Amino acid sequence: MKAAIVDFIRREPILILSAAAAAASCFPVPPDRAYLGYIDFRTLALLYALMVVVAGLGNAGAFAHLAHTVCAHAKTTRGMGLLLVAMSFFSAMLITNDVALLTFVPFAVVLLGMTGRRQDLIRIVVLQTVAANLGSMLTPVGNPQNLYLFSHYSLTTGGFFRITGPVWGLSLVLVLALSLILLPRAPLNAFLGEEPGMDKRGLALYLALFALCLLSVFRVLPWLLMLVILAAVLLICDRKMLLKADFMLLLTFVAFFVFAGNLARLEAIDRLMRRILGGREYLAALLTSQVISNVPAALLLSGFTDQARELLLGVDVGGLGTPIASLASLISLKLYSRTRDAHTGRYLLAFTLVNLLLLLLLSAALLPGGG
């Protein structure tokens, strides 16, 4: 039992900390009916639905088929690395940065092992990680903080893309330029094996459900109706997928909703937070993300500012930096550390250098006087 508890704490430190913070905040603000108003049920429903649908697409073989098909045409390490980085960047816009890395980092490990280029693994995985974190910023469904802030501030679709689009475009240029600089042009000669099969019926089902989710994200379809339809379809067609969501992440959201809601009801804390954030929302979001990661930072700070643009960009760019700035970065670190002959120290050094460089370049363009 003790070992199980320790293992849970190691796997879910953000949930443990958020739950402890939420519990502590209940002492000065005892539970009452207002607590229900803290929780953004729309965001939770959309996040759950998207996680289930993306898991279904992966189960149908969509991502493995895509990776195999694209990388089969690579002739050099640089070419293969660019394709892996590009897939991480562009797919994260729709399937989230976490899922993009869970899908394409293991594929990179297999490919580099087959081609005898394991020495390039650190560079490619680091580039995949920053690509997924930055590529996911474009859309509301790219990562949890985007989905939450899109709903919290009632942003229009056009308004959201006007905020994220220019930074996303600059990020694409920087990531591709770094890839060209860091990846060697060594020839490849490897047989990737048989092309992975796909469950075409499953693919069609989950693509339809993904379209249903997007209709709800963009407020064409009420979220409650979307959730009912999704649950009904999966109960009939694939009920086991109803449990394929990251429920620990959903509980983390609930805990931070309670914590942030209680803080906002403490007048002294509310005044202090608004004074700290006033005119410094981007930097505050970026720095807070380095310590507690960008999803909790968005949940915490959104209750004290109406500056949606600065907060959104701060937590998205704030996914760069330390390994805990984005939970997706921890996924890559964990996947790499489990590979044969892993050099975790070298990985963390390369990760830190690349992340800090991109963070400084993007912040120079975003901060006043930077463009």
XYZ file of C-alpha atoms in Angstrom, residues 4-370:
367
model
C 1.412 2.319 -4.290
C 0.870 5.689 -2.584
C 4.472 6.765 -3.242
C 4.152 5.707 -6.878
C 0.928 7.706 -7.246
C 2.560 10.821 -5.783
C 5.475 10.460 -8.210
C 3.122 10.050 -11.180
C 0.699 12.834 -10.241
C 2.603 15.586 -8.378
C 0.581 18.398 -9.977
C -2.698 16.788 -8.921
C -1.429 16.299 -5.352
C -0.273 19.921 -5.082
C -3.445 21.320 -6.617
C -5.643 19.204 -4.343
C -3.652 20.341 -1.283
C -3.947 23.993 -2.369
C -7.701 23.598 -2.948
C -8.161 21.978 0.465
C -6.163 24.719 2.214
C -8.215 27.428 0.500
C -11.418 25.928 1.926
C -10.518 27.060 5.475
C -10.824 30.832 4.882
C -13.697 30.235 2.425
C -15.855 27.348 3.708
C -17.719 25.320 1.051
C -21.046 26.801 -0.047
C -23.266 26.985 -3.134
C -20.855 29.405 -4.830
C -18.371 26.544 -5.261
C -20.411 25.164 -8.159
C -19.896 28.463 -9.953
C -16.124 27.977 -9.847
C -16.145 24.960 -12.118
C -16.151 25.397 -15.888
C -18.174 22.313 -16.802
C -18.005 23.166 -20.510
C -14.213 22.997 -20.527
C -14.215 19.733 -18.575
C -16.752 18.156 -20.945
C -14.859 19.242 -24.057
C -11.524 18.136 -22.651
C -12.927 14.728 -21.732
C -14.552 14.281 -25.144
C -11.416 15.242 -27.046
C -9.229 12.901 -24.996
C -11.579 9.988 -25.640
C -11.890 10.703 -29.368
C -8.144 11.128 -29.896
C -7.536 7.865 -28.011
C -10.022 6.225 -30.368
C -8.215 7.566 -33.434
C -4.952 6.194 -32.088
C -6.559 2.847 -31.362
C -7.797 2.729 -34.953
C -4.180 3.015 -36.140
C -4.446 6.486 -37.672
C -1.285 7.946 -36.159
C 0.971 4.913 -36.665
C -0.140 4.741 -40.305
C 0.580 8.462 -40.798
C 4.048 8.240 -39.229
C 5.024 5.171 -41.254
C 3.744 6.617 -44.542
C 5.501 9.950 -44.133
C 8.846 8.644 -42.838
C 9.066 5.920 -45.482
C 10.134 8.650 -47.931
C 13.040 9.986 -45.833
C 16.511 9.541 -47.365
C 18.665 11.302 -44.729
C 18.700 11.768 -40.959
C 17.896 15.429 -41.484
C 14.981 14.564 -43.758
C 13.582 12.018 -41.310
C 14.103 14.381 -38.366
C 12.346 17.223 -40.178
C 9.384 14.962 -40.934
C 9.141 13.793 -37.315
C 9.380 17.372 -36.039
C 6.828 18.603 -38.588
C 4.389 15.822 -37.681
C 4.718 16.753 -33.991
C 4.169 20.434 -34.773
C 1.171 20.150 -37.078
C -0.596 17.208 -35.447
C -0.489 18.906 -32.030
C -2.917 21.526 -33.343
C -5.650 18.884 -33.447
C -4.673 15.976 -31.209
C -2.934 18.030 -28.428
C 0.770 18.286 -27.666
C 0.632 15.387 -25.184
C -0.804 12.920 -27.691
C 1.505 14.109 -30.480
C 4.545 13.311 -28.338
C 3.138 10.029 -27.027
C 2.671 9.020 -30.668
C 5.734 10.302 -32.489
C 8.536 10.158 -29.886
C 8.334 6.334 -29.608
C 8.247 6.202 -33.402
C 11.457 8.280 -33.502
C 13.085 5.887 -31.027
C 12.230 2.895 -33.219
C 13.321 4.580 -36.464
C 16.677 5.771 -35.144
C 17.364 2.340 -33.685
C 16.608 0.660 -37.015
C 18.780 3.089 -38.974
C 21.759 3.031 -36.599
C 21.457 6.752 -35.804
C 20.739 6.573 -32.068
C 23.295 9.338 -31.491
C 20.787 11.778 -33.023
C 17.920 10.763 -30.739
C 18.389 13.517 -28.149
C 18.324 16.283 -30.737
C 15.274 14.896 -32.521
C 13.248 14.278 -29.342
C 14.065 17.762 -28.000
C 13.000 19.299 -31.312
C 9.828 17.192 -31.362
C 9.001 18.417 -27.868
C 9.326 22.124 -28.598
C 7.529 21.573 -31.913
C 4.531 19.963 -30.203
C 4.391 22.616 -27.479
C 4.518 25.482 -29.978
C 2.430 23.895 -32.725
C -0.408 23.228 -30.290
C -0.854 26.939 -29.551
C -2.677 27.690 -32.814
C -6.072 26.138 -32.054
C -8.400 26.004 -29.048
C -8.134 22.195 -29.087
C -4.322 22.106 -29.263
C -3.805 21.987 -25.504
C -5.859 22.175 -22.287
C -4.993 25.777 -21.421
C -6.121 26.992 -24.846
C -9.424 25.167 -24.528
C -10.001 26.648 -21.080
C -9.043 30.232 -21.955
C -11.059 30.131 -25.209
C -14.116 29.281 -23.101
C -13.300 31.429 -20.055
C -12.916 34.651 -22.039
C -15.644 33.757 -24.585
C -13.208 34.451 -27.427
C -14.463 34.341 -30.992
C -12.835 31.892 -33.373
C -11.389 34.706 -35.463
C -10.201 36.578 -32.382
C -8.447 33.498 -31.051
C -6.579 32.874 -34.306
C -5.575 36.533 -34.525
C -3.876 36.154 -31.150
C -2.134 32.844 -31.758
C -1.608 32.825 -35.538
C 1.345 35.259 -35.846
C 3.274 33.645 -32.966
C 2.517 30.181 -34.316
C 3.895 31.187 -37.732
C 7.067 32.622 -36.205
C 7.432 29.464 -34.089
C 7.214 27.288 -37.200
C 10.024 29.245 -38.876
C 12.234 29.055 -35.765
C 11.657 25.327 -35.178
C 12.386 24.433 -38.806
C 15.499 26.644 -38.827
C 16.793 24.993 -35.647
C 16.110 21.564 -37.119
C 18.110 22.375 -40.247
C 20.998 23.594 -38.094
C 21.038 20.774 -35.533
C 20.258 17.697 -37.627
C 23.067 16.076 -39.673
C 22.573 15.166 -43.312
C 23.619 11.532 -42.949
C 22.226 8.980 -45.446
C 19.589 6.482 -44.303
C 19.000 2.986 -45.531
C 16.411 1.062 -43.570
C 13.307 -1.013 -44.205
C 10.540 0.223 -41.930
C 8.563 -2.994 -42.077
C 5.041 -3.588 -43.208
C 2.761 -0.565 -43.348
C 0.602 -0.535 -40.181
C -3.017 -1.448 -40.813
C -5.983 0.734 -39.957
C -9.441 -0.050 -38.661
C -11.392 1.868 -41.310
C -14.716 1.587 -39.512
C -13.136 2.803 -36.282
C -11.391 5.613 -38.126
C -14.658 6.782 -39.697
C -16.448 6.622 -36.345
C -13.864 8.678 -34.471
C -13.406 11.208 -37.261
C -17.159 11.821 -37.102
C -17.002 12.177 -33.323
C -14.019 14.526 -33.659
C -16.086 16.715 -35.992
C -18.852 16.632 -33.374
C -16.386 17.863 -30.740
C -15.198 20.695 -32.988
C -18.789 21.839 -33.510
C -19.102 22.126 -29.755
C -15.707 23.813 -29.294
C -16.720 26.519 -31.765
C -20.146 26.861 -30.095
C -22.214 25.525 -32.981
C -23.466 22.631 -30.840
C -24.235 22.893 -27.083
C -21.603 21.058 -25.055
C -24.143 19.049 -23.075
C -25.794 17.763 -26.256
C -22.360 16.880 -27.673
C -21.514 14.929 -24.534
C -24.809 13.008 -24.595
C -24.382 12.075 -28.269
C -20.761 11.011 -27.712
C -21.658 8.848 -24.713
C -24.606 7.258 -26.510
C -22.577 6.424 -29.627
C -19.700 4.939 -27.649
C -22.009 2.939 -25.390
C -23.314 1.268 -28.529
C -20.137 1.052 -30.618
C -17.056 1.059 -28.353
C -17.925 1.435 -24.676
C -14.431 0.675 -23.363
C -13.217 3.967 -24.847
C -15.402 5.908 -22.404
C -12.714 5.235 -19.784
C -9.746 6.239 -21.985
C -9.513 9.822 -20.726
C -6.886 11.229 -18.370
C -9.150 11.538 -15.336
C -6.244 12.745 -13.189
C -5.928 15.792 -15.442
C -9.668 16.443 -15.139
C -9.409 16.243 -11.341
C -6.451 18.651 -11.475
C -8.669 21.134 -13.322
C -11.386 20.784 -10.675
C -8.887 21.354 -7.852
C -7.491 24.492 -9.475
C -10.999 25.786 -10.179
C -11.730 25.527 -6.445
C -8.391 27.053 -5.427
C -8.612 29.987 -7.850
C -12.292 30.569 -7.049
C -11.604 30.772 -3.325
C -8.633 33.104 -3.805
C -10.791 35.460 -5.875
C -13.242 35.725 -2.942
C -10.488 36.904 -0.587
C -10.380 40.658 -1.142
C -6.769 41.102 -0.031
C -5.544 38.308 -2.323
C -7.658 39.579 -5.199
C -6.217 43.097 -4.900
C -2.658 41.766 -4.585
C -2.949 39.485 -7.621
C -4.459 42.211 -9.778
C -1.687 44.607 -8.728
C 0.990 42.031 -9.583
C -0.557 41.203 -12.945
C -1.414 44.748 -14.008
C 0.441 45.366 -17.287
C 2.659 42.329 -16.701
C 0.297 39.498 -17.650
C 2.592 37.950 -20.264
C 5.649 37.817 -18.005
C 3.625 36.684 -14.992
C 2.066 33.834 -16.986
C 5.403 32.825 -18.487
C 7.220 32.785 -15.135
C 4.380 31.063 -13.266
C 4.356 28.349 -15.933
C 8.000 27.566 -15.206
C 7.114 26.599 -11.636
C 3.654 24.984 -11.765
C 3.324 24.307 -15.548
C 1.232 26.250 -18.030
C -2.162 24.574 -17.518
C -2.393 25.368 -13.775
C -0.923 28.824 -14.471
C -3.786 29.579 -16.882
C -6.391 28.342 -14.403
C -4.895 30.325 -11.536
C -4.197 33.662 -13.233
C -7.335 33.907 -15.369
C -9.410 34.830 -12.315
C -7.455 38.042 -11.790
C -7.137 39.607 -15.248
C -9.244 40.364 -18.297
C -6.190 40.551 -20.595
C -6.893 37.380 -22.585
C -4.234 37.958 -25.266
C -1.307 38.427 -22.894
C -2.339 35.565 -20.636
C -2.921 33.175 -23.549
C 0.438 33.935 -25.152
C 2.193 33.888 -21.786
C 1.087 30.367 -20.901
C 1.599 29.052 -24.448
C 5.127 30.417 -24.846
C 5.591 29.602 -21.152
C 5.405 25.925 -22.096
C 9.022 26.432 -23.125
C 11.697 26.651 -20.446
C 11.896 24.145 -17.611
C 10.827 20.505 -18.075
C 7.789 21.119 -15.849
C 6.650 24.223 -17.739
C 4.554 21.928 -19.933
C 3.338 18.500 -18.888
C 4.001 17.376 -22.470
C 7.712 18.024 -21.915
C 7.663 15.612 -18.994
C 6.160 12.984 -21.290
C 9.105 13.303 -23.689
C 11.605 13.195 -20.840
C 10.005 10.039 -19.463
C 9.893 8.366 -22.891
C 13.529 9.208 -23.630
C 14.788 8.147 -20.187
C 13.338 4.663 -20.759
C 15.323 4.083 -23.961
C 18.404 1.892 -24.064
C 21.643 3.735 -23.136
C 19.736 6.931 -22.339
C 21.870 9.933 -21.284
C 19.353 11.928 -19.252
C 21.875 14.596 -18.257
C 22.759 15.314 -21.892
C 19.085 15.338 -22.793
C 18.265 17.908 -20.089
C 21.172 20.110 -21.177
C 20.065 20.072 -24.841
C 16.437 20.545 -23.793
C 17.283 23.568 -21.645
C 19.450 25.268 -24.284
C 16.896 24.845 -27.090
C 13.952 25.861 -24.892
C 15.632 28.962 -23.501
C 16.732 30.070 -26.966
C 13.211 29.782 -28.377
C 11.649 31.356 -25.281
C 13.957 34.387 -25.536
C 13.430 34.810 -29.281
C 9.644 34.602 -29.048
C 9.486 36.851 -25.986
C 11.687 39.432 -27.728
C 9.100 39.533 -30.517
C 6.114 39.716 -28.137
C 7.177 42.107 -25.397
C 6.675 45.865 -25.883
C 9.290 47.231 -28.244
C 10.030 43.762 -29.577
